[in-house]
Protein backbone atom coordinates (compact mmCIF):
# COMPACT_ATOMS: atom_id res chain seq x y z
CA UNK A 1 0.00 0.00 0.00
CA UNK A 2 1.17 3.51 -0.83
CA UNK A 3 -0.33 6.60 0.77
CA UNK A 4 -0.15 9.77 -1.32
CA UNK A 5 -0.35 13.37 -0.24
CA UNK A 6 0.86 16.89 -0.78
CA UNK A 7 0.59 20.56 -0.01
CA UNK A 8 -2.28 22.97 -0.62
CA UNK A 9 -0.87 24.41 -3.87
CA UNK A 10 0.25 21.03 -5.25
CA UNK A 11 3.91 21.98 -5.71
CA UNK A 12 5.08 19.33 -3.20
CA UNK A 13 3.88 15.74 -3.40
CA UNK A 14 4.86 12.66 -1.43
CA UNK A 15 4.32 8.90 -1.44
CA UNK A 16 4.57 6.88 1.78
CA UNK A 17 4.97 3.13 1.38
CA UNK A 18 3.14 0.85 3.80
CA UNK A 19 0.97 1.71 6.74
CA UNK A 20 1.95 4.16 9.47
CA UNK A 21 3.70 2.68 12.50
CA UNK A 22 1.23 4.65 14.64
CA UNK A 23 -1.13 7.62 14.42
CA UNK A 24 -1.22 10.17 17.21
CA UNK A 25 -3.04 13.36 18.07
CA UNK A 26 -0.63 15.86 19.59
CA UNK A 27 -2.04 18.65 21.75
CA UNK A 28 1.26 20.37 22.60
CA UNK A 29 1.38 24.14 22.27
CA UNK A 30 3.87 23.92 19.38
CA UNK A 31 1.47 21.76 17.34
CA UNK A 32 -1.34 24.17 18.19
CA UNK A 33 0.71 27.11 16.91
CA UNK A 34 1.88 25.23 13.80
CA UNK A 35 -1.61 24.13 12.83
CA UNK A 36 -3.66 27.08 14.05
CA UNK A 37 -5.95 24.45 15.59
CA UNK A 38 -6.25 22.59 18.87
CA UNK A 39 -4.02 19.68 17.83
CA UNK A 40 -2.21 17.96 14.98
CA UNK A 41 -2.91 14.41 13.85
CA UNK A 42 0.35 12.74 12.85
CA UNK A 43 1.02 9.49 10.98
CA UNK A 44 4.48 8.04 11.73
CA UNK A 45 6.42 6.47 8.86
CA UNK A 46 10.04 5.38 8.59
CA UNK A 47 11.86 8.17 6.76
CA UNK A 48 13.14 5.66 4.17
CA UNK A 49 9.53 4.77 3.24
CA UNK A 50 8.66 8.32 2.09
CA UNK A 51 9.52 9.81 -1.32
CA UNK A 52 9.09 13.56 -1.83
CA UNK A 53 8.93 15.56 -5.06
CA UNK A 54 9.05 19.34 -5.22
CA UNK A 55 10.96 21.99 -3.32
CA UNK A 56 10.64 22.08 0.46
CA UNK A 57 12.06 24.17 3.25
CA UNK A 58 12.55 23.29 6.87
CA UNK A 59 12.43 25.04 10.22
CA UNK A 60 14.32 23.58 13.18
CA UNK A 61 13.10 24.42 16.63
CA UNK A 62 12.61 22.89 20.04
CA UNK A 63 9.61 20.78 20.95
CA UNK A 64 7.77 21.14 24.26
CA UNK A 65 9.94 18.22 25.42
CA UNK A 66 13.09 20.28 24.80
CA UNK A 67 14.19 17.99 21.97
CA UNK A 68 14.97 19.37 18.53
CA UNK A 69 12.24 19.03 15.91
CA UNK A 70 12.54 19.69 12.19
CA UNK A 71 9.36 20.85 10.44
CA UNK A 72 9.27 20.62 6.64
CA UNK A 73 6.90 22.77 4.60
CA UNK A 74 6.12 24.03 1.09
CA UNK A 75 7.76 27.43 0.53
CA UNK A 76 4.97 28.41 -1.87
CA UNK A 77 1.82 27.88 0.17
CA UNK A 78 3.31 27.29 3.65
CA UNK A 79 1.68 23.89 4.24
CA UNK A 80 3.62 21.93 6.86
CA UNK A 81 3.95 18.38 5.56
CA UNK A 82 6.29 16.56 7.94
CA UNK A 83 7.98 16.75 11.28
CA UNK A 84 11.09 14.93 12.43
CA UNK A 85 11.30 14.90 16.22
CA UNK A 86 14.74 14.36 17.69
CA UNK A 87 13.18 11.87 20.10
CA UNK A 88 12.23 9.56 17.18
CA UNK A 89 15.28 9.39 14.88
CA UNK A 90 14.55 7.95 11.44
CA UNK A 91 10.82 8.64 11.70
CA UNK A 92 8.84 11.13 9.63
CA UNK A 93 5.63 12.43 11.18
CA UNK A 94 3.33 13.11 8.24
CA UNK A 95 0.61 15.67 8.91
CA UNK A 96 -2.47 13.47 8.37
CA UNK A 97 -4.45 16.37 6.93
CA UNK A 98 -2.07 16.47 3.94
CA UNK A 99 -2.91 12.91 2.87
CA UNK A 100 -5.07 12.61 -0.25
CA UNK A 101 -7.05 9.81 1.38
CA UNK A 102 -6.85 9.24 5.11
CA UNK A 103 -9.66 6.68 5.24
CA UNK A 104 -8.79 3.87 7.60
CA UNK A 105 -6.41 5.87 9.79
CA UNK A 106 -7.21 5.55 13.46
CA UNK A 107 -5.60 7.61 16.19
CA UNK A 108 -4.03 5.20 18.66
CA UNK A 109 -2.79 7.71 21.22
CA UNK A 110 -3.19 11.33 22.25
CA UNK A 111 -0.18 13.14 23.70
CA UNK A 112 0.22 16.40 25.65
CA UNK A 113 -3.45 16.27 26.64
CA UNK A 114 -2.70 18.59 29.58
CA UNK A 115 -2.02 21.35 27.02
CA UNK A 116 -5.34 20.83 25.20
CA UNK A 117 -7.60 23.83 24.72
CA UNK A 118 -11.00 23.84 26.39
CA UNK A 119 -12.62 23.74 22.95
CA UNK A 120 -10.54 20.80 21.63
CA UNK A 121 -10.20 18.07 24.26
CA UNK A 122 -8.62 14.64 23.62
CA UNK A 123 -10.97 11.67 23.67
CA UNK A 124 -11.43 9.94 27.01
mmCIF file of C-alpha atoms in Angstrom:
data_model
loop_
_atom_site.group_PDB
_atom_site.id
_atom_site.type_symbol
_atom_site.label_atom_id
_atom_site.label_comp_id
_atom_site.label_asym_id
_atom_site.label_seq_id
_atom_site.Cartn_x
_atom_site.Cartn_y
_atom_site.Cartn_z
ATOM 1 C CA UNK A 1 0.000 0.000 0.000
ATOM 2 C CA UNK A 2 1.172 3.510 -0.827
ATOM 3 C CA UNK A 3 -0.327 6.595 0.766
ATOM 4 C CA UNK A 4 -0.153 9.766 -1.325
ATOM 5 C CA UNK A 5 -0.348 13.372 -0.241
ATOM 6 C CA UNK A 6 0.859 16.890 -0.781
ATOM 7 C CA UNK A 7 0.589 20.564 -0.009
ATOM 8 C CA UNK A 8 -2.281 22.970 -0.625
ATOM 9 C CA UNK A 9 -0.867 24.415 -3.866
ATOM 10 C CA UNK A 10 0.253 21.025 -5.251
ATOM 11 C CA UNK A 11 3.915 21.976 -5.709
ATOM 12 C CA UNK A 12 5.081 19.329 -3.205
ATOM 13 C CA UNK A 13 3.880 15.736 -3.395
ATOM 14 C CA UNK A 14 4.862 12.657 -1.434
ATOM 15 C CA UNK A 15 4.324 8.899 -1.435
ATOM 16 C CA UNK A 16 4.575 6.878 1.779
ATOM 17 C CA UNK A 17 4.973 3.125 1.382
ATOM 18 C CA UNK A 18 3.139 0.847 3.795
ATOM 19 C CA UNK A 19 0.965 1.709 6.737
ATOM 20 C CA UNK A 20 1.954 4.157 9.467
ATOM 21 C CA UNK A 21 3.696 2.675 12.497
ATOM 22 C CA UNK A 22 1.233 4.647 14.638
ATOM 23 C CA UNK A 23 -1.126 7.617 14.418
ATOM 24 C CA UNK A 24 -1.224 10.167 17.214
ATOM 25 C CA UNK A 25 -3.043 13.362 18.068
ATOM 26 C CA UNK A 26 -0.629 15.859 19.593
ATOM 27 C CA UNK A 27 -2.041 18.648 21.753
ATOM 28 C CA UNK A 28 1.262 20.367 22.597
ATOM 29 C CA UNK A 29 1.381 24.141 22.270
ATOM 30 C CA UNK A 30 3.870 23.920 19.381
ATOM 31 C CA UNK A 31 1.469 21.760 17.343
ATOM 32 C CA UNK A 32 -1.342 24.173 18.187
ATOM 33 C CA UNK A 33 0.712 27.112 16.912
ATOM 34 C CA UNK A 34 1.884 25.228 13.803
ATOM 35 C CA UNK A 35 -1.614 24.127 12.828
ATOM 36 C CA UNK A 36 -3.660 27.081 14.049
ATOM 37 C CA UNK A 37 -5.950 24.454 15.585
ATOM 38 C CA UNK A 38 -6.249 22.585 18.865
ATOM 39 C CA UNK A 39 -4.023 19.683 17.833
ATOM 40 C CA UNK A 40 -2.208 17.957 14.982
ATOM 41 C CA UNK A 41 -2.908 14.408 13.846
ATOM 42 C CA UNK A 42 0.354 12.738 12.855
ATOM 43 C CA UNK A 43 1.017 9.494 10.977
ATOM 44 C CA UNK A 44 4.475 8.041 11.733
ATOM 45 C CA UNK A 45 6.424 6.468 8.855
ATOM 46 C CA UNK A 46 10.042 5.381 8.592
ATOM 47 C CA UNK A 47 11.862 8.172 6.759
ATOM 48 C CA UNK A 48 13.141 5.663 4.167
ATOM 49 C CA UNK A 49 9.529 4.773 3.236
ATOM 50 C CA UNK A 50 8.659 8.316 2.087
ATOM 51 C CA UNK A 51 9.524 9.811 -1.323
ATOM 52 C CA UNK A 52 9.093 13.563 -1.833
ATOM 53 C CA UNK A 53 8.926 15.559 -5.064
ATOM 54 C CA UNK A 54 9.047 19.336 -5.219
ATOM 55 C CA UNK A 55 10.960 21.990 -3.321
ATOM 56 C CA UNK A 56 10.637 22.081 0.460
ATOM 57 C CA UNK A 57 12.064 24.174 3.250
ATOM 58 C CA UNK A 58 12.549 23.294 6.874
ATOM 59 C CA UNK A 59 12.428 25.038 10.216
ATOM 60 C CA UNK A 60 14.316 23.585 13.175
ATOM 61 C CA UNK A 61 13.099 24.420 16.628
ATOM 62 C CA UNK A 62 12.610 22.890 20.036
ATOM 63 C CA UNK A 63 9.610 20.783 20.947
ATOM 64 C CA UNK A 64 7.774 21.138 24.258
ATOM 65 C CA UNK A 65 9.941 18.218 25.420
ATOM 66 C CA UNK A 66 13.086 20.278 24.801
ATOM 67 C CA UNK A 67 14.194 17.986 21.971
ATOM 68 C CA UNK A 68 14.973 19.371 18.529
ATOM 69 C CA UNK A 69 12.244 19.026 15.912
ATOM 70 C CA UNK A 70 12.544 19.695 12.192
ATOM 71 C CA UNK A 71 9.362 20.850 10.437
ATOM 72 C CA UNK A 72 9.267 20.622 6.642
ATOM 73 C CA UNK A 73 6.902 22.772 4.603
ATOM 74 C CA UNK A 74 6.121 24.025 1.091
ATOM 75 C CA UNK A 75 7.758 27.429 0.533
ATOM 76 C CA UNK A 76 4.967 28.408 -1.871
ATOM 77 C CA UNK A 77 1.816 27.884 0.174
ATOM 78 C CA UNK A 78 3.307 27.289 3.646
ATOM 79 C CA UNK A 79 1.678 23.894 4.237
ATOM 80 C CA UNK A 80 3.617 21.932 6.859
ATOM 81 C CA UNK A 81 3.948 18.380 5.563
ATOM 82 C CA UNK A 82 6.292 16.562 7.939
ATOM 83 C CA UNK A 83 7.981 16.754 11.278
ATOM 84 C CA UNK A 84 11.089 14.929 12.428
ATOM 85 C CA UNK A 85 11.296 14.900 16.218
ATOM 86 C CA UNK A 86 14.735 14.361 17.693
ATOM 87 C CA UNK A 87 13.176 11.866 20.099
ATOM 88 C CA UNK A 88 12.232 9.560 17.178
ATOM 89 C CA UNK A 89 15.282 9.386 14.878
ATOM 90 C CA UNK A 90 14.551 7.949 11.444
ATOM 91 C CA UNK A 91 10.816 8.639 11.698
ATOM 92 C CA UNK A 92 8.841 11.126 9.633
ATOM 93 C CA UNK A 93 5.629 12.429 11.177
ATOM 94 C CA UNK A 94 3.326 13.112 8.240
ATOM 95 C CA UNK A 95 0.605 15.674 8.910
ATOM 96 C CA UNK A 96 -2.466 13.470 8.366
ATOM 97 C CA UNK A 97 -4.455 16.369 6.929
ATOM 98 C CA UNK A 98 -2.070 16.472 3.945
ATOM 99 C CA UNK A 99 -2.914 12.905 2.866
ATOM 100 C CA UNK A 100 -5.072 12.611 -0.253
ATOM 101 C CA UNK A 101 -7.053 9.808 1.378
ATOM 102 C CA UNK A 102 -6.845 9.243 5.107
ATOM 103 C CA UNK A 103 -9.656 6.677 5.235
ATOM 104 C CA UNK A 104 -8.792 3.871 7.601
ATOM 105 C CA UNK A 105 -6.411 5.874 9.790
ATOM 106 C CA UNK A 106 -7.214 5.547 13.465
ATOM 107 C CA UNK A 107 -5.602 7.615 16.190
ATOM 108 C CA UNK A 108 -4.033 5.201 18.664
ATOM 109 C CA UNK A 109 -2.789 7.709 21.224
ATOM 110 C CA UNK A 110 -3.194 11.333 22.254
ATOM 111 C CA UNK A 111 -0.180 13.145 23.696
ATOM 112 C CA UNK A 112 0.223 16.403 25.651
ATOM 113 C CA UNK A 113 -3.446 16.274 26.640
ATOM 114 C CA UNK A 114 -2.705 18.586 29.580
ATOM 115 C CA UNK A 115 -2.020 21.346 27.022
ATOM 116 C CA UNK A 116 -5.337 20.831 25.204
ATOM 117 C CA UNK A 117 -7.600 23.833 24.718
ATOM 118 C CA UNK A 118 -11.003 23.840 26.387
ATOM 119 C CA UNK A 119 -12.622 23.742 22.945
ATOM 120 C CA UNK A 120 -10.540 20.798 21.635
ATOM 121 C CA UNK A 121 -10.198 18.073 24.257
ATOM 122 C CA UNK A 122 -8.622 14.645 23.616
ATOM 123 C CA UNK A 123 -10.967 11.668 23.674
ATOM 124 C CA UNK A 124 -11.428 9.937 27.008
#
